[in-house]
CSV table of C-alpha atoms and ligand atoms in Angstrom, one decimal:
chain,number,residue,atom,x,y,z
A,1,UNK,CA,-12.6,27.8,20.2
A,2,UNK,CA,-11.1,28.1,23.6
A,3,UNK,CA,-13.4,28.8,26.6
A,4,UNK,CA,-13.0,29.9,30.1
A,5,UNK,CA,-14.4,27.4,32.7
A,6,UNK,CA,-15.2,28.7,36.1
A,7,UNK,CA,-16.2,26.4,39.0
A,8,UNK,CA,-17.8,27.3,42.3
A,9,UNK,CA,-14.9,28.7,44.2
A,10,UNK,CA,-14.0,29.2,47.9
A,11,UNK,CA,-13.9,32.7,49.4
A,12,UNK,CA,-10.9,34.4,47.6
A,13,UNK,CA,-7.9,35.0,49.8
A,14,UNK,CA,-4.5,36.6,49.3
A,15,UNK,CA,-2.9,39.4,47.3
A,16,UNK,CA,-3.2,40.4,43.6
A,17,UNK,CA,-1.3,43.1,41.7
A,18,UNK,CA,-3.2,45.3,39.2
A,19,UNK,CA,-1.6,45.7,35.8
A,20,UNK,CA,-1.1,49.0,33.9
A,21,UNK,CA,-4.3,50.5,32.6
A,22,UNK,CA,-5.4,49.4,29.2
A,23,UNK,CA,-7.3,52.7,28.7
A,24,UNK,CA,-4.2,54.7,29.5
A,25,UNK,CA,-1.8,52.6,27.5
A,26,UNK,CA,-3.8,52.7,24.3
A,27,UNK,CA,-3.9,56.5,23.9
A,28,UNK,CA,-0.3,56.8,25.1
A,29,UNK,CA,0.8,54.3,22.5
A,30,UNK,CA,-1.1,56.4,19.9
A,31,UNK,CA,0.5,59.6,21.3
A,32,UNK,CA,3.9,58.0,20.8
A,33,UNK,CA,3.5,58.8,17.1
A,34,UNK,CA,4.2,62.4,18.1
A,35,UNK,CA,7.7,61.8,19.5
A,36,UNK,CA,10.8,62.2,17.4
A,37,UNK,CA,13.1,60.3,19.8
A,38,UNK,CA,13.0,57.0,21.7
A,39,UNK,CA,10.1,56.5,24.0
A,40,UNK,CA,10.0,53.8,26.7
A,41,UNK,CA,6.7,52.8,28.2
A,42,UNK,CA,6.7,50.7,31.4
A,43,UNK,CA,3.9,48.7,33.0
A,44,UNK,CA,2.1,48.2,29.7
A,45,UNK,CA,-0.4,45.4,30.2
A,46,UNK,CA,-0.1,42.3,28.1
A,47,UNK,CA,-3.4,42.4,26.2
A,48,UNK,CA,-4.8,41.8,22.8
A,49,UNK,CA,-5.8,45.5,22.4
A,50,UNK,CA,-2.3,46.5,23.1
A,51,UNK,CA,-1.0,44.1,20.4
A,52,UNK,CA,-3.4,45.6,17.9
A,53,UNK,CA,-2.3,49.2,18.8
A,54,UNK,CA,1.4,48.1,18.4
A,55,UNK,CA,0.5,46.7,14.9
A,56,UNK,CA,-1.2,49.9,14.0
A,57,UNK,CA,1.9,51.9,15.0
A,58,UNK,CA,4.2,49.6,13.0
A,59,UNK,CA,1.9,49.8,10.0
A,60,UNK,CA,2.3,53.6,10.1
A,61,UNK,CA,6.1,53.4,10.1
A,62,UNK,CA,7.0,53.5,13.8
A,63,UNK,CA,9.5,51.0,15.2
A,64,UNK,CA,8.0,49.1,18.1
A,65,UNK,CA,10.2,46.8,20.3
A,66,UNK,CA,9.2,44.8,23.3
A,67,UNK,CA,12.2,45.1,25.6
A,68,UNK,CA,10.9,43.1,28.5
A,69,UNK,CA,7.6,42.1,30.2
A,70,UNK,CA,5.5,45.2,30.2
A,71,UNK,CA,8.3,47.4,28.7
A,72,UNK,CA,7.9,48.7,25.1
A,73,UNK,CA,10.2,51.0,23.1
A,74,UNK,CA,8.8,53.1,20.3
A,75,UNK,CA,10.6,55.3,17.8
A,76,UNK,CA,8.4,57.3,15.5
A,77,UNK,CA,11.1,59.5,14.0
A,78,UNK,CA,10.4,58.1,10.5
A,79,UNK,CA,6.6,57.6,10.4
A,80,UNK,CA,5.6,57.9,6.7
A,81,UNK,CA,2.1,56.4,6.4
A,82,UNK,CA,-1.0,58.3,7.2
A,83,UNK,CA,-3.6,55.6,6.4
A,84,UNK,CA,-4.9,53.2,9.1
A,85,UNK,CA,-5.9,49.9,7.4
A,86,UNK,CA,-9.5,48.7,7.7
A,87,UNK,CA,-8.6,45.3,9.2
A,88,UNK,CA,-6.8,47.1,12.0
A,89,UNK,CA,-9.5,49.6,12.6
A,90,UNK,CA,-12.2,46.9,12.6
A,91,UNK,CA,-10.3,44.9,15.2
A,92,UNK,CA,-10.3,47.7,17.7
A,93,UNK,CA,-12.2,51.0,17.9
A,94,UNK,CA,-9.5,52.7,19.8
A,95,UNK,CA,-7.3,52.6,16.6
A,96,UNK,CA,-9.1,55.8,15.8
A,97,UNK,CA,-6.9,57.5,18.4
A,98,UNK,CA,-4.1,57.7,15.9
A,99,UNK,CA,-6.0,60.2,13.9
A,100,UNK,CA,-5.2,63.2,16.1
A,101,UNK,CA,-1.4,62.5,16.2
A,102,UNK,CA,-1.2,61.8,12.4
A,103,UNK,CA,-3.2,64.9,11.5
A,104,UNK,CA,-0.9,67.2,13.5
A,105,UNK,CA,2.4,65.4,12.6
A,106,UNK,CA,1.8,64.6,8.9
A,107,UNK,CA,-0.9,67.1,8.0
A,108,UNK,CA,-3.2,64.4,6.9
A,109,UNK,CA,-4.8,61.1,8.1
A,110,UNK,CA,-7.2,58.6,6.6
A,111,UNK,CA,-8.9,55.7,8.4
A,112,UNK,CA,-12.0,53.6,7.9
A,113,UNK,CA,-14.9,54.7,10.0
A,114,UNK,CA,-15.2,52.7,13.2
A,115,UNK,CA,-18.2,50.4,12.9
A,116,UNK,CA,-20.9,49.6,15.3
A,117,UNK,CA,-20.1,48.1,18.6
A,118,UNK,CA,-21.9,45.8,21.1
A,119,UNK,CA,-22.4,48.6,23.6
A,120,UNK,CA,-23.9,51.3,21.4
A,121,UNK,CA,-23.4,53.2,18.2
A,122,UNK,CA,-20.4,55.1,19.6
A,123,UNK,CA,-20.2,58.0,17.1
A,124,UNK,CA,-17.1,60.1,16.5
A,125,UNK,CA,-18.7,63.4,15.8
A,126,UNK,CA,-17.0,65.1,18.8
A,127,UNK,CA,-13.5,64.0,17.7
A,128,UNK,CA,-14.3,65.5,14.2
A,129,UNK,CA,-15.8,68.7,15.7
A,130,UNK,CA,-12.4,69.2,17.5
A,131,UNK,CA,-10.3,68.6,14.4
A,132,UNK,CA,-12.5,71.0,12.4
A,133,UNK,CA,-12.2,73.7,15.1
A,134,UNK,CA,-8.4,73.4,14.7
A,135,UNK,CA,-8.8,74.0,11.0
A,136,UNK,CA,-8.9,70.5,9.5
A,137,UNK,CA,-11.0,69.7,6.4
A,138,UNK,CA,-12.9,66.4,6.9
A,139,UNK,CA,-14.1,64.2,4.1
A,140,UNK,CA,-15.9,60.9,4.3
A,141,UNK,CA,-16.5,58.5,1.5
A,142,UNK,CA,-16.6,54.7,0.9
A,143,UNK,CA,-16.6,54.0,4.6
A,144,UNK,CA,-13.4,56.1,5.1
A,145,UNK,CA,-12.8,59.3,6.9
A,146,UNK,CA,-10.0,61.6,6.0
A,147,UNK,CA,-8.8,64.8,7.7
A,148,UNK,CA,-6.3,67.3,6.1
A,149,UNK,CA,-4.8,70.5,7.3
A,150,UNK,CA,-1.7,72.4,6.1
A,151,UNK,CA,-1.3,73.6,9.6
A,152,UNK,CA,-3.6,73.3,12.7
A,153,UNK,CA,-4.4,76.4,14.6
A,154,UNK,CA,-5.5,76.4,18.2
A,155,UNK,CA,-9.1,77.4,19.1
A,156,UNK,CA,-11.7,77.0,21.8
A,157,UNK,CA,-13.6,73.7,21.6
A,158,UNK,CA,-16.7,72.9,23.7
A,159,UNK,CA,-17.5,69.2,23.9
A,160,UNK,CA,-21.2,68.5,24.1
A,161,UNK,CA,-20.4,65.4,26.2
A,162,UNK,CA,-17.1,64.8,28.1
A,163,UNK,CA,-16.0,62.0,25.7
A,164,UNK,CA,-12.8,60.3,26.8
A,165,UNK,CA,-11.7,59.5,23.3
A,166,UNK,CA,-12.5,62.9,21.8
A,167,UNK,CA,-10.7,64.7,24.6
A,168,UNK,CA,-7.6,62.5,24.0
A,169,UNK,CA,-7.7,62.9,20.2
A,170,UNK,CA,-8.1,66.7,20.4
A,171,UNK,CA,-5.3,67.0,23.0
A,172,UNK,CA,-3.0,65.0,20.7
A,173,UNK,CA,-3.9,67.1,17.7
A,174,UNK,CA,-3.4,70.3,19.6
A,175,UNK,CA,0.1,69.6,21.0
A,176,UNK,CA,1.7,70.5,17.7
A,177,UNK,CA,-0.9,73.1,16.5
A,178,UNK,CA,0.0,76.8,16.3
A,179,UNK,CA,-1.2,78.8,19.4
A,180,UNK,CA,-3.4,77.7,22.2
A,181,UNK,CA,-6.3,75.2,22.2
A,182,UNK,CA,-8.8,75.3,25.1
A,183,UNK,CA,-11.1,72.2,25.5
A,184,UNK,CA,-14.2,72.9,27.6
A,185,UNK,CA,-16.3,70.2,29.2
A,186,UNK,CA,-13.3,67.9,28.7
A,187,UNK,CA,-13.3,64.4,30.1
A,188,UNK,CA,-11.6,64.3,33.5
A,189,UNK,CA,-10.7,60.6,33.7
A,190,UNK,CA,-7.3,59.6,35.3
A,191,UNK,CA,-6.3,58.2,31.8
A,192,UNK,CA,-6.5,61.8,30.4
A,193,UNK,CA,-4.2,63.0,33.2
A,194,UNK,CA,-1.8,60.1,32.4
A,195,UNK,CA,-1.8,61.0,28.7
A,196,UNK,CA,-1.1,64.7,29.4
A,197,UNK,CA,1.7,63.9,31.8
A,198,UNK,CA,3.3,61.6,29.2
A,199,UNK,CA,3.0,64.2,26.5
A,200,UNK,CA,4.4,66.9,28.8
A,201,UNK,CA,7.5,64.7,29.5
A,202,UNK,CA,8.0,64.7,25.7
A,203,UNK,CA,7.9,68.5,25.6
A,204,UNK,CA,4.2,69.3,25.2
A,205,UNK,CA,2.6,72.2,27.2
A,206,UNK,CA,-0.7,70.9,28.5
A,207,UNK,CA,-2.4,72.3,31.6
A,208,UNK,CA,-5.7,71.5,33.4
A,209,UNK,CA,-5.9,67.7,32.6
A,210,UNK,CA,-8.1,66.2,35.2
A,211,UNK,CA,-10.4,69.2,35.2
A,212,UNK,CA,-13.1,70.1,32.8
A,213,UNK,CA,-11.0,72.8,31.1
A,214,UNK,CA,-7.8,71.7,29.4
A,215,UNK,CA,-5.4,74.2,27.8
A,216,UNK,CA,-2.8,73.1,25.3
A,217,UNK,CA,-0.2,75.5,24.0
A,218,UNK,CA,1.2,74.2,20.7
A,219,UNK,CA,5.0,73.4,20.5
A,220,UNK,CA,7.1,72.9,17.4
A,221,UNK,CA,8.3,69.4,18.2
A,222,UNK,CA,8.1,66.6,20.8
A,223,UNK,CA,11.1,64.5,21.8
A,224,UNK,CA,11.3,61.2,23.7
A,225,UNK,CA,11.1,60.0,27.3
A,226,UNK,CA,10.3,57.3,29.8
A,227,UNK,CA,6.8,56.8,31.2
A,228,UNK,CA,5.1,54.3,33.5
A,229,UNK,CA,1.4,53.6,32.8
A,230,UNK,CA,-1.0,54.2,35.8
A,231,UNK,CA,-2.7,51.1,37.4
A,232,UNK,CA,-5.9,49.8,35.8
A,233,UNK,CA,-8.7,51.1,38.0
A,234,UNK,CA,-11.2,48.8,36.3
A,235,UNK,CA,-9.2,45.7,36.7
A,236,UNK,CA,-8.7,46.6,40.4
A,237,UNK,CA,-12.4,47.1,40.8
A,238,UNK,CA,-13.2,43.8,39.2
A,239,UNK,CA,-10.9,42.0,41.7
A,240,UNK,CA,-12.6,43.9,44.5
A,241,UNK,CA,-16.0,42.7,43.4
A,242,UNK,CA,-14.6,39.2,43.1
A,243,UNK,CA,-13.7,39.4,46.8
A,244,UNK,CA,-17.1,40.8,47.7
A,245,UNK,CA,-19.1,38.2,45.8
A,246,UNK,CA,-17.2,35.2,47.2
A,247,UNK,CA,-17.2,36.5,50.8
A,248,UNK,CA,-13.4,36.7,50.5
A,249,UNK,CA,-10.6,38.8,52.0
A,250,UNK,CA,-8.1,40.0,49.5
A,251,UNK,CA,-5.6,42.8,49.1
A,252,UNK,CA,-5.4,44.4,45.7
A,253,UNK,CA,-2.0,46.0,45.2
A,254,UNK,CA,-0.9,48.7,42.8
A,255,UNK,CA,-4.0,50.8,43.1
A,256,UNK,CA,-4.5,54.6,43.2
A,257,UNK,CA,-7.4,54.5,45.6
A,258,UNK,CA,-8.6,58.0,44.7
A,259,UNK,CA,-9.3,56.7,41.2
A,260,UNK,CA,-11.8,54.1,42.5
A,261,UNK,CA,-13.8,56.2,45.1
A,262,UNK,CA,-17.2,55.3,43.7
A,263,UNK,CA,-16.3,51.5,43.6
A,264,UNK,CA,-15.1,51.7,47.2
A,265,UNK,CA,-18.3,53.7,48.3
A,266,UNK,CA,-20.7,51.2,46.7
A,267,UNK,CA,-18.9,48.1,48.1
A,268,UNK,CA,-19.2,49.7,51.5
A,269,UNK,CA,-22.9,50.4,51.0
A,270,UNK,CA,-23.3,46.7,50.0
A,271,UNK,CA,-21.8,45.8,53.4
A,272,UNK,CA,-18.2,45.0,52.6
A,273,UNK,CA,-15.3,46.3,54.6
A,274,UNK,CA,-12.9,48.2,52.4
A,275,UNK,CA,-9.6,49.2,54.0
A,276,UNK,CA,-7.3,51.6,52.1
A,277,UNK,CA,-3.6,51.4,52.8
A,278,UNK,CA,-1.3,53.5,50.6
A,279,UNK,CA,-1.3,51.9,47.1
A,280,UNK,CA,-3.3,48.9,48.1
A,281,UNK,CA,-6.8,48.2,49.2
A,282,UNK,CA,-8.2,45.3,51.2
A,283,UNK,CA,-11.7,44.1,50.6
A,284,UNK,CA,-13.5,41.8,53.1
A,285,UNK,CA,-16.8,40.4,51.9
A,286,UNK,CA,-19.9,39.7,53.9
A,287,UNK,CA,-22.6,37.0,53.9
A,288,UNK,CA,-25.2,39.7,54.2
A,289,UNK,CA,-25.0,41.6,50.9
A,290,UNK,CA,-27.3,44.7,51.0
A,291,UNK,CA,-28.9,46.2,47.8
A,292,UNK,CA,-27.8,49.5,46.4
A,293,UNK,CA,-28.4,51.8,43.4
A,294,UNK,CA,-25.9,52.8,40.8
A,295,UNK,CA,-25.9,55.5,38.1
A,296,UNK,CA,-23.0,55.4,35.7
A,297,UNK,CA,-21.5,58.8,34.9
A,298,UNK,CA,-18.3,60.3,33.4
A,299,UNK,CA,-15.4,60.5,36.0
A,300,UNK,CA,-15.5,61.1,38.9
A,301,UNK,CA,-18.9,59.4,38.8
A,302,UNK,CA,-19.4,55.6,38.9
A,303,UNK,CA,-17.6,54.1,35.9
A,304,UNK,CA,-19.7,52.5,33.2
A,305,UNK,CA,-16.8,50.0,32.8
A,306,UNK,CA,-17.7,48.6,36.3
A,307,UNK,CA,-21.5,48.4,35.7
A,308,UNK,CA,-21.7,44.8,34.5
A,309,UNK,CA,-19.5,43.5,37.3
A,310,UNK,CA,-21.6,45.2,39.9
A,311,UNK,CA,-24.8,43.9,38.3
A,312,UNK,CA,-23.5,40.3,39.0
A,313,UNK,CA,-22.9,41.3,42.6
A,314,UNK,CA,-26.3,43.0,43.0
A,315,UNK,CA,-28.0,39.9,41.7
A,316,UNK,CA,-27.0,38.3,45.0
A,317,UNK,CA,-27.8,41.3,47.3
A,318,UNK,CA,-30.9,40.7,49.4
A,319,UNK,CA,-33.5,43.1,48.0
A,320,UNK,CA,-34.0,45.3,45.0
A,321,UNK,CA,-31.1,47.3,43.4
A,322,UNK,CA,-31.3,49.7,40.4
A,323,UNK,CA,-28.7,50.5,37.8
A,324,UNK,CA,-29.0,53.5,35.5
A,325,UNK,CA,-26.6,53.5,32.6
A,326,UNK,CA,-26.2,57.1,31.3
A,327,UNK,CA,-22.9,56.8,29.4
A,328,UNK,CA,-23.8,54.2,26.7
A,329,UNK,CA,-27.1,53.6,25.2
A,330,UNK,CA,-27.0,49.8,24.9
A,331,UNK,CA,-24.8,48.5,27.7
A,332,UNK,CA,-27.0,45.7,29.1
A,333,UNK,CA,-25.9,42.9,26.9
A,334,UNK,CA,-24.8,40.9,29.9
A,335,UNK,CA,-28.3,40.9,31.4
A,336,UNK,CA,-29.6,38.0,29.2
A,337,UNK,CA,-26.6,35.9,30.0
A,338,UNK,CA,-26.9,36.6,33.8
A,339,UNK,CA,-30.6,35.7,33.6
A,340,UNK,CA,-29.6,32.3,32.1
A,341,UNK,CA,-27.6,31.8,35.3
A,342,UNK,CA,-30.6,32.5,37.4
A,343,UNK,CA,-30.4,36.3,38.0
A,344,UNK,CA,-33.7,38.2,38.2
A,345,UNK,CA,-33.2,41.4,36.2
A,346,UNK,CA,-35.6,43.6,34.3
A,347,UNK,CA,-34.6,46.3,31.8
A,348,UNK,CA,-36.6,49.4,31.3
A,349,UNK,CA,-34.8,51.7,28.8
A,350,UNK,CA,-31.6,52.8,30.4
A,351,UNK,CA,-32.5,51.3,33.8
A,352,UNK,CA,-32.1,47.8,35.1
A,353,UNK,CA,-34.0,46.6,38.2
A,354,UNK,CA,-32.3,43.7,39.9
A,355,UNK,CA,-34.1,41.6,42.4
A,356,UNK,CA,-31.6,39.7,44.5
A,357,UNK,CA,-31.7,35.9,44.3
A,358,UNK,CA,-30.3,33.3,46.8
A,359,UNK,CA,-27.9,31.7,44.3
A,360,UNK,CA,-26.8,31.6,40.7
A,361,UNK,CA,-26.5,28.4,38.7
A,362,UNK,CA,-23.9,27.5,36.1
A,363,UNK,CA,-24.7,27.6,32.3
A,364,UNK,CA,-22.9,27.9,29.0
A,365,UNK,CA,-22.7,31.7,28.4
A,366,UNK,CA,-21.2,34.1,25.9
A,367,UNK,CA,-19.2,37.2,26.6
A,368,UNK,CA,-20.7,40.0,24.5
A,369,UNK,CA,-18.1,42.5,25.3
A,370,UNK,CA,-15.1,43.0,27.6
A,371,UNK,CA,-16.8,44.0,30.9
A,372,UNK,CA,-19.8,41.7,30.2
A,373,UNK,CA,-17.2,38.9,30.1
A,374,UNK,CA,-15.8,39.9,33.4
A,375,UNK,CA,-19.3,39.9,34.9
A,376,UNK,CA,-19.8,36.3,33.8
A,377,UNK,CA,-16.5,35.2,35.3
A,378,UNK,CA,-17.6,36.8,38.6
A,379,UNK,CA,-21.0,35.0,38.3
A,380,UNK,CA,-19.2,31.7,37.6
A,381,UNK,CA,-17.2,32.0,40.9
A,382,UNK,CA,-20.4,31.6,43.0
A,383,UNK,CA,-22.7,29.7,40.7
A,384,UNK,CA,-23.1,26.1,41.5
A,385,UNK,CA,-21.5,23.8,38.9
A,386,UNK,CA,-19.2,24.7,36.0
A,387,UNK,CA,-19.8,27.8,34.1
A,388,UNK,CA,-18.5,27.7,30.5
A,389,UNK,CA,-17.8,31.1,29.0
A,390,UNK,CA,-17.5,31.5,25.2
A,391,UNK,CA,-16.2,34.4,23.1
A,392,UNK,CA,-13.4,34.9,25.6
A,393,UNK,CA,-11.4,37.0,23.2
A,394,UNK,CA,-13.4,39.9,24.6
A,395,UNK,CA,-11.9,39.1,28.1
A,396,UNK,CA,-8.4,38.9,26.7
A,397,UNK,CA,-8.8,42.3,25.1
A,398,UNK,CA,-8.8,43.9,28.6
A,399,UNK,CA,-7.7,41.5,31.4
A,400,UNK,CA,-4.0,40.6,31.7
A,401,UNK,CA,-3.8,37.0,32.9
A,402,UNK,CA,-7.2,36.9,34.5
A,403,UNK,CA,-7.2,33.2,35.2
A,404,UNK,CA,-3.7,33.1,36.6
A,405,UNK,CA,-4.5,36.1,38.9
A,406,UNK,CA,-7.8,34.7,40.1
A,407,UNK,CA,-6.3,31.2,40.5
A,408,UNK,CA,-3.7,32.6,42.9
A,409,UNK,CA,-6.5,33.9,45.0
A,410,UNK,CA,-8.0,30.4,45.2
A,411,UNK,CA,-10.6,30.6,42.4
A,412,UNK,CA,-11.1,27.5,40.2
A,413,UNK,CA,-10.8,28.9,36.7
A,414,UNK,CA,-9.1,27.5,33.6
A,415,UNK,CA,-9.2,27.4,29.8
A,416,UNK,CA,-10.4,24.5,27.8
B,501,UD1,C1,-13.5,55.1,26.7
B,501,UD1,C2,-13.0,53.8,27.2
B,501,UD1,C3,-14.1,52.8,27.5
B,501,UD1,C4,-15.1,53.5,28.5
B,501,UD1,C5,-15.6,54.9,28.0
B,501,UD1,C6,-16.4,55.7,28.9
B,501,UD1,C7,-10.9,53.6,26.1
B,501,UD1,C8,-10.0,52.9,25.1
B,501,UD1,N1,-12.1,53.2,26.2
B,501,UD1,O1,-14.2,54.8,25.5
B,501,UD1,O2,-13.6,51.7,28.2
B,501,UD1,O3,-16.3,52.7,28.6
B,501,UD1,O4,-14.4,55.7,27.7
B,501,UD1,O5,-15.8,55.8,30.2
B,501,UD1,O6,-10.4,54.5,26.8
B,501,UD1,N2,-19.8,59.9,22.0
B,501,UD1,C9,-20.4,60.7,21.1
B,501,UD1,N3,-19.6,61.3,20.1
B,501,UD1,C10,-18.2,61.1,20.1
B,501,UD1,C11,-17.6,60.3,21.0
B,501,UD1,C12,-18.4,59.7,22.0
B,501,UD1,O7,-21.6,60.9,21.1
B,501,UD1,O8,-17.6,61.7,19.2
B,501,UD1,C13,-20.6,59.2,23.1
B,501,UD1,C14,-20.5,57.7,23.0
B,501,UD1,O9,-21.4,57.2,22.0
B,501,UD1,C15,-20.8,57.3,24.4
B,501,UD1,C16,-20.3,58.4,25.2
B,501,UD1,O10,-20.1,59.5,24.3
B,501,UD1,O11,-22.2,57.2,24.6
B,501,UD1,C17,-19.0,58.1,25.9
B,501,UD1,O12,-18.0,57.7,25.0
B,501,UD1,P1,-16.5,58.1,25.2
B,501,UD1,O13,-16.2,58.8,26.5
B,501,UD1,O14,-16.0,58.7,23.9
B,501,UD1,O15,-15.9,56.6,25.3
B,501,UD1,P2,-14.6,56.0,24.5
B,501,UD1,O16,-13.5,57.0,24.5
B,501,UD1,O17,-15.0,55.4,23.2
């Protein structure tokens, strides 16, 4: 099995470009099932998760063509299959996002239930609550879940938690429903705004994306269009932490800085200089890293997807830092691995108390999930010796060319 090796690296220097956002590209690819003409997506990141979603679309009868690096053409005019196979569903939980589009386009959909996941049980009750409110019948048996509706009819839906996936699935189901759907306590993530702007280009009528109330007026049919995926705010944040932790000076390009306000604020609290300049951001590290506290929250709060990377950084801040994880129930899988590298972290329920140490030491470690993998890469950059990271398929699910990009900044990182 291939591993990522990270050696003690000099302070990172130079420029790096952020790829398109994984979490935007996945729902937008799923939403492409709603179009009846050619769709061209640009700035699609080159990731394992994207490959899986393209496989899902093909298995449902869509034509998917890679035109060039980052450019994908999709034609869903003849989709004919409403069943998502178990092996595709089990590869990636986000495959569940095809349920909304299939239900509204074909009147029925069937998929295996997404299984457990390293970062918590991740139920789908809110997705199903939305489909039911629109008039779907839901059945579950033998590990499968099916939804059926002769026609979906718009309604008011209140989400008990602003789930990103549920908001996306309900928007996608509502675009071809009869009448108006109003989603209250909707997720406000930039990826929801990107999905809505893509669907509106295809002819949908969605208003309020980016706020907690989204209104979708059903239309008869969606066409095609061209859309560029927004930059990946989590990838950008990961590079910013890489600069902070190595005492570097890097410029991250292709960033929408308003999407990463909490990351910028926390890096400044820790003592870094962060200089915003149009669509790029410069991060200058410091030798004197100060402790801080973080509470993960739905957008615009601090993103749970940056929690693990910040925990690596906090492990080297002088003093005590606290992390409270409120979005997922079990997202501290990286802690044991960081402790093996010398970090001093204690878990108490949903809180982690991090006592800064002078340095980290290399060790063979395992990525338990995508962002945990990124946290270990960051730790490897400053640990003395060679850090050997196993289970790197998690990292490849969400980082497009991580070792090429970090190497260009001067990091010593390679596969073996
Ligand atoms: C998306 C992101 C993921 C990110 C997460 C939170 C994608 C592909 N993934 O995941 O990277 O970490 O948002 O920002 O975009 N929940 C329920 N019932 C539901 C759905 C969710 O209780 O029906 C709970 C989950 O268990 C979790 C919380 O809501 O505790 C947040 O989940 P959600 O916002 O749905 O995350 P995802 O869409 O799965």
